[in-house]
mmCIF file of C-alpha atoms in Angstrom:
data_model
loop_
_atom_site.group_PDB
_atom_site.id
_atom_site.type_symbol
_atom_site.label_atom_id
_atom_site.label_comp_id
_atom_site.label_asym_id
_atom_site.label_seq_id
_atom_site.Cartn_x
_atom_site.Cartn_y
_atom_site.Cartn_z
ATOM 1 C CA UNK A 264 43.028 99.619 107.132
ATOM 2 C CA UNK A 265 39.893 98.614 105.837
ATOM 3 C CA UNK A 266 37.419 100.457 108.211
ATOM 4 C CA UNK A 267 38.258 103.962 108.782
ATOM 5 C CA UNK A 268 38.570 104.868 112.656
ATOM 6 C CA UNK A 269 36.335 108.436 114.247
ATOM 7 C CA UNK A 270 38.183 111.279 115.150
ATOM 8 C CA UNK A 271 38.086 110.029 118.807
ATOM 9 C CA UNK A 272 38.923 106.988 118.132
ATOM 10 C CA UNK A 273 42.065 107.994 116.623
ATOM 11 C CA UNK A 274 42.647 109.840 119.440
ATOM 12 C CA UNK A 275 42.407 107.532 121.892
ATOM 13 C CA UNK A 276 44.987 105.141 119.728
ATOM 14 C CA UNK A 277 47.309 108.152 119.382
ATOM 15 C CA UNK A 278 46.811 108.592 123.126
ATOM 16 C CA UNK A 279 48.031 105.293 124.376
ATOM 17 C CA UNK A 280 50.850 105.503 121.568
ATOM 18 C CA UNK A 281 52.488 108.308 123.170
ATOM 19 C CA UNK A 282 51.844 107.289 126.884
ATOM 20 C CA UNK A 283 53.944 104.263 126.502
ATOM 21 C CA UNK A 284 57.036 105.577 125.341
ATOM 22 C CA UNK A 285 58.306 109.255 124.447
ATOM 23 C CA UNK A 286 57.196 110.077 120.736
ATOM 24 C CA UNK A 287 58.293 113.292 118.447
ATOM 25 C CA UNK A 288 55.349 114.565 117.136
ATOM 26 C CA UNK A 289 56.538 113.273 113.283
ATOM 27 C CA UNK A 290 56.310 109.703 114.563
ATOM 28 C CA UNK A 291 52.330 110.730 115.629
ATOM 29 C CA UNK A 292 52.015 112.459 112.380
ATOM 30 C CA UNK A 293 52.728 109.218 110.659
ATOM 31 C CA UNK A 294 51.343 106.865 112.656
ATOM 32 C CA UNK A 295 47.853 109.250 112.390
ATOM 33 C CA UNK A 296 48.419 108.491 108.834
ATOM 34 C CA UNK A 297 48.748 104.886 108.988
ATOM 35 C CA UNK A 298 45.319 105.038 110.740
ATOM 36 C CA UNK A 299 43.944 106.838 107.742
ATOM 37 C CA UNK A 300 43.607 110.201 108.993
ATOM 38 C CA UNK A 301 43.146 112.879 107.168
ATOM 39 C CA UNK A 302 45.400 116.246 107.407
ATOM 40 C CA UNK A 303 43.353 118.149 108.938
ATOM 41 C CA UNK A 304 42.186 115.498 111.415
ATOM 42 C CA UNK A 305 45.338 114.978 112.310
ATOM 43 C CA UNK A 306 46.596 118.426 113.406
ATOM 44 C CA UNK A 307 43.693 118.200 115.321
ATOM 45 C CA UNK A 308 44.732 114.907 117.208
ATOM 46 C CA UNK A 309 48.500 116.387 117.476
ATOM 47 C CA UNK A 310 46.688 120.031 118.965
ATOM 48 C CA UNK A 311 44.889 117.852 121.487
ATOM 49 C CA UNK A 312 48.162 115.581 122.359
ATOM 50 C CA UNK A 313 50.411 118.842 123.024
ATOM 51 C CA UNK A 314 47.288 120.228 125.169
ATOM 52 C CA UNK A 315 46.927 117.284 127.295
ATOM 53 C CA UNK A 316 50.432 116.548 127.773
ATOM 54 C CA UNK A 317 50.945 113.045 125.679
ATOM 55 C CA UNK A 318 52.970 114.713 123.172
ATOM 56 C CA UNK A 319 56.161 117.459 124.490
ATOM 57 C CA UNK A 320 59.103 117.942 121.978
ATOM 58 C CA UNK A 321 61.389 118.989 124.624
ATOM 59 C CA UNK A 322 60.486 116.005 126.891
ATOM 60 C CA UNK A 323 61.063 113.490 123.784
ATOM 61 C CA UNK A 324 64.550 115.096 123.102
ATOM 62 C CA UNK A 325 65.819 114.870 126.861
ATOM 63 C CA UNK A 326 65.230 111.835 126.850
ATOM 64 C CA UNK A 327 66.007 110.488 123.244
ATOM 65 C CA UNK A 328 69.454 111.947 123.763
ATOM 66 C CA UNK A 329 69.746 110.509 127.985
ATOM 67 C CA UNK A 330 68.761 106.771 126.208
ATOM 68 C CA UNK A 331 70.906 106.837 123.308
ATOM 69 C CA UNK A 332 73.673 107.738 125.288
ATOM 70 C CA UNK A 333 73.864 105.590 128.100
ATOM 71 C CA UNK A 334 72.122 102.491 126.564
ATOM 72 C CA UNK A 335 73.508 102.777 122.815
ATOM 73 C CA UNK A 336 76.721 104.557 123.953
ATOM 74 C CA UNK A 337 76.123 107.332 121.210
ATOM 75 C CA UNK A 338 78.182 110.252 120.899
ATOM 76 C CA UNK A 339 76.690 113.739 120.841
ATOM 77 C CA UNK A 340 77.331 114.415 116.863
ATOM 78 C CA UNK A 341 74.898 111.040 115.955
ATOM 79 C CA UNK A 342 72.346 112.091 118.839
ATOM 80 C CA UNK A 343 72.295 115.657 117.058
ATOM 81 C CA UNK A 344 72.040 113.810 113.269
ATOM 82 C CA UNK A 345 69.241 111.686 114.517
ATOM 83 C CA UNK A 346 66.646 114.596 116.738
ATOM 84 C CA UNK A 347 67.528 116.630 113.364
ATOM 85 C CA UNK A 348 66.484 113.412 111.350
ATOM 86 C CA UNK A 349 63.187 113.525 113.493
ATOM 87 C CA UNK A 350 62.327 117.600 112.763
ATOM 88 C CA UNK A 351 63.240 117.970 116.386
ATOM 89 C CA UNK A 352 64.179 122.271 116.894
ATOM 90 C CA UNK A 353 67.438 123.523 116.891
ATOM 91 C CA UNK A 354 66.328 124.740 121.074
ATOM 92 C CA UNK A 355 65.194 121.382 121.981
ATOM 93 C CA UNK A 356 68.278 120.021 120.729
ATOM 94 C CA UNK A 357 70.697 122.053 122.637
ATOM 95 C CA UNK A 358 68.683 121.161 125.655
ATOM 96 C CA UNK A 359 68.421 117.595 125.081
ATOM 97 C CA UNK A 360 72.514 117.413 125.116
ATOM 98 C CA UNK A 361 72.604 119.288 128.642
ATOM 99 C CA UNK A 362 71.025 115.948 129.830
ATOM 100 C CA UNK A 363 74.595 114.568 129.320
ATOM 101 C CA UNK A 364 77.218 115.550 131.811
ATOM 102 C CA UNK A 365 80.960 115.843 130.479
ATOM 103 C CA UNK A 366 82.056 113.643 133.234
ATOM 104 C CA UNK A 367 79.656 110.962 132.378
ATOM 105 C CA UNK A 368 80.434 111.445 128.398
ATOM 106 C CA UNK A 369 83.847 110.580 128.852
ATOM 107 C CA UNK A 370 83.447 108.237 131.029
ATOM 108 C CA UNK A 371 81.107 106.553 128.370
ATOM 109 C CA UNK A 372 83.855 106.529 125.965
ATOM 110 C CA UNK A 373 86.744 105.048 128.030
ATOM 111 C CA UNK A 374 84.242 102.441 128.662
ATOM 112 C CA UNK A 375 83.387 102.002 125.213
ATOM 113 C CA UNK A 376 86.841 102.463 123.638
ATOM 114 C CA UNK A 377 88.556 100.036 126.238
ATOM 115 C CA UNK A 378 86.082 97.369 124.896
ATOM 116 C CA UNK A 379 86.267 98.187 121.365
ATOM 117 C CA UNK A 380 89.899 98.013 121.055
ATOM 118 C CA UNK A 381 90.220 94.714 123.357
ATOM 119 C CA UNK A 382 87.446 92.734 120.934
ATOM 120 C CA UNK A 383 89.395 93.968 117.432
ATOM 121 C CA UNK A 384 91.027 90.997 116.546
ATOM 122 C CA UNK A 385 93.486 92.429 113.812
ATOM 123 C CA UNK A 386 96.805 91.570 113.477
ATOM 124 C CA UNK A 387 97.440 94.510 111.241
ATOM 125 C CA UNK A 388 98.148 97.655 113.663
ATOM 126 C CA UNK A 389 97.146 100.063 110.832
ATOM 127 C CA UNK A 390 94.214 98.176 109.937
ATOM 128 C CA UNK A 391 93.086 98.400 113.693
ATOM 129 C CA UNK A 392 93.402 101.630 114.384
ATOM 130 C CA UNK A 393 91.687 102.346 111.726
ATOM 131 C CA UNK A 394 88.000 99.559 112.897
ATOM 132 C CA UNK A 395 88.971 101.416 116.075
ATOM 133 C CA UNK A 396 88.284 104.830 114.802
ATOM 134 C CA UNK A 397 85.664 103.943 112.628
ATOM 135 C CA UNK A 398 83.420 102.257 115.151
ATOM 136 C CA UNK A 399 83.371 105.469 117.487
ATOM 137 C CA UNK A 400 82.876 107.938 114.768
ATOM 138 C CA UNK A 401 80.255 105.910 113.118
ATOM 139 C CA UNK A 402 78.848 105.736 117.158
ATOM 140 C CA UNK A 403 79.115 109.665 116.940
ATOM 141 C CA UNK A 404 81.586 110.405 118.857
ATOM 142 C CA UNK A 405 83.744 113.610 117.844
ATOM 143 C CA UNK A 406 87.338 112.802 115.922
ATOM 144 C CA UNK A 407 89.387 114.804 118.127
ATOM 145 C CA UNK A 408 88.239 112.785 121.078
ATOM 146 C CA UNK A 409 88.592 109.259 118.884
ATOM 147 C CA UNK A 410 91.959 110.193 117.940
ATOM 148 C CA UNK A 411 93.163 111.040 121.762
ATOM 149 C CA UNK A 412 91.981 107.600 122.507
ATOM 150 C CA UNK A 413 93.984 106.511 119.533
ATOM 151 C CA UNK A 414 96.565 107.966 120.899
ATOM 152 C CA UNK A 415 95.979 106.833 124.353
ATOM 153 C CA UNK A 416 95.981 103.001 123.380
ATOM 154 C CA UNK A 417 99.309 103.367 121.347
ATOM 155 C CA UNK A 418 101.619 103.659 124.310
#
């Protein structure tokens, strides 16, 4: 940026950047250093967001892991790999995945496998099995779960 922004004014940016959509508080950190801020300055800002309730790890977790799932149709091992990716706690992980019923998480994957394996347009039975389990592993969803699908398909 060419001018550098106050303290406040910083703030006030930061402020509106985590009132329109969840943020973890590395995605502040960076964007504070986008706007030029200095370290100290920005621990500052983050102290300020946490007080005043723009900025809650636990909150951004919840519902990180409620949106990935139902929207992106992510299993629970890529919505763990990505809140790690992010810095988020080991805690705040754990209770980000209770926002995910069982009944609802498999029902998520008979949708998505049902779809998946009606669009592969392979001729080759290994050879779609195989697209078939890659696409919901690479999605995050655990092996022995992809594999009863597999299984389920096959008859």
């Amino acid at each position: 940026m060419n001018e550098a922004l106050t303290l406040k004014e910083a703030q006030l940016k930061l402020e509106y950047y985590c009132s329109y959509q969840e943020r973890c508080h590395q995605e502040v950190v960076q964007k504070a250093h986008d706007l030029g801020m200095k370290s100290h300055e920005t621990d500052a800002i983050v102290v300020h967001l946490i007080q005043h309730n723009f900025l809650n790890e636990e909150r951004f977790a919840r519902s990180f892991a409620r949106g990935k799932h139902r929207i992106k149709g992510w299993g629970k091992n890529r919505i763990v790999n990505e809140l790690k990716q992010r810095q988020i706690s080991a805690p705040n992980i754990k209770c980000a995945l209770t926002e995910i019923t069982e009944e609802e998480y498999i029902e998520t994957l008979d949708k998505l496998a049902e779809r998946h394996w009606e669009t592969i347009r392979e001729t080759n039975v290994q050879k779609k099995k195989k697209k078939f389990c890659d696409y919901l592993l690479r999605k995050g969803w655990e092996s022995n779960l992809v594999y009863e699908k597999l299984k389920e398909f096959e008859k």
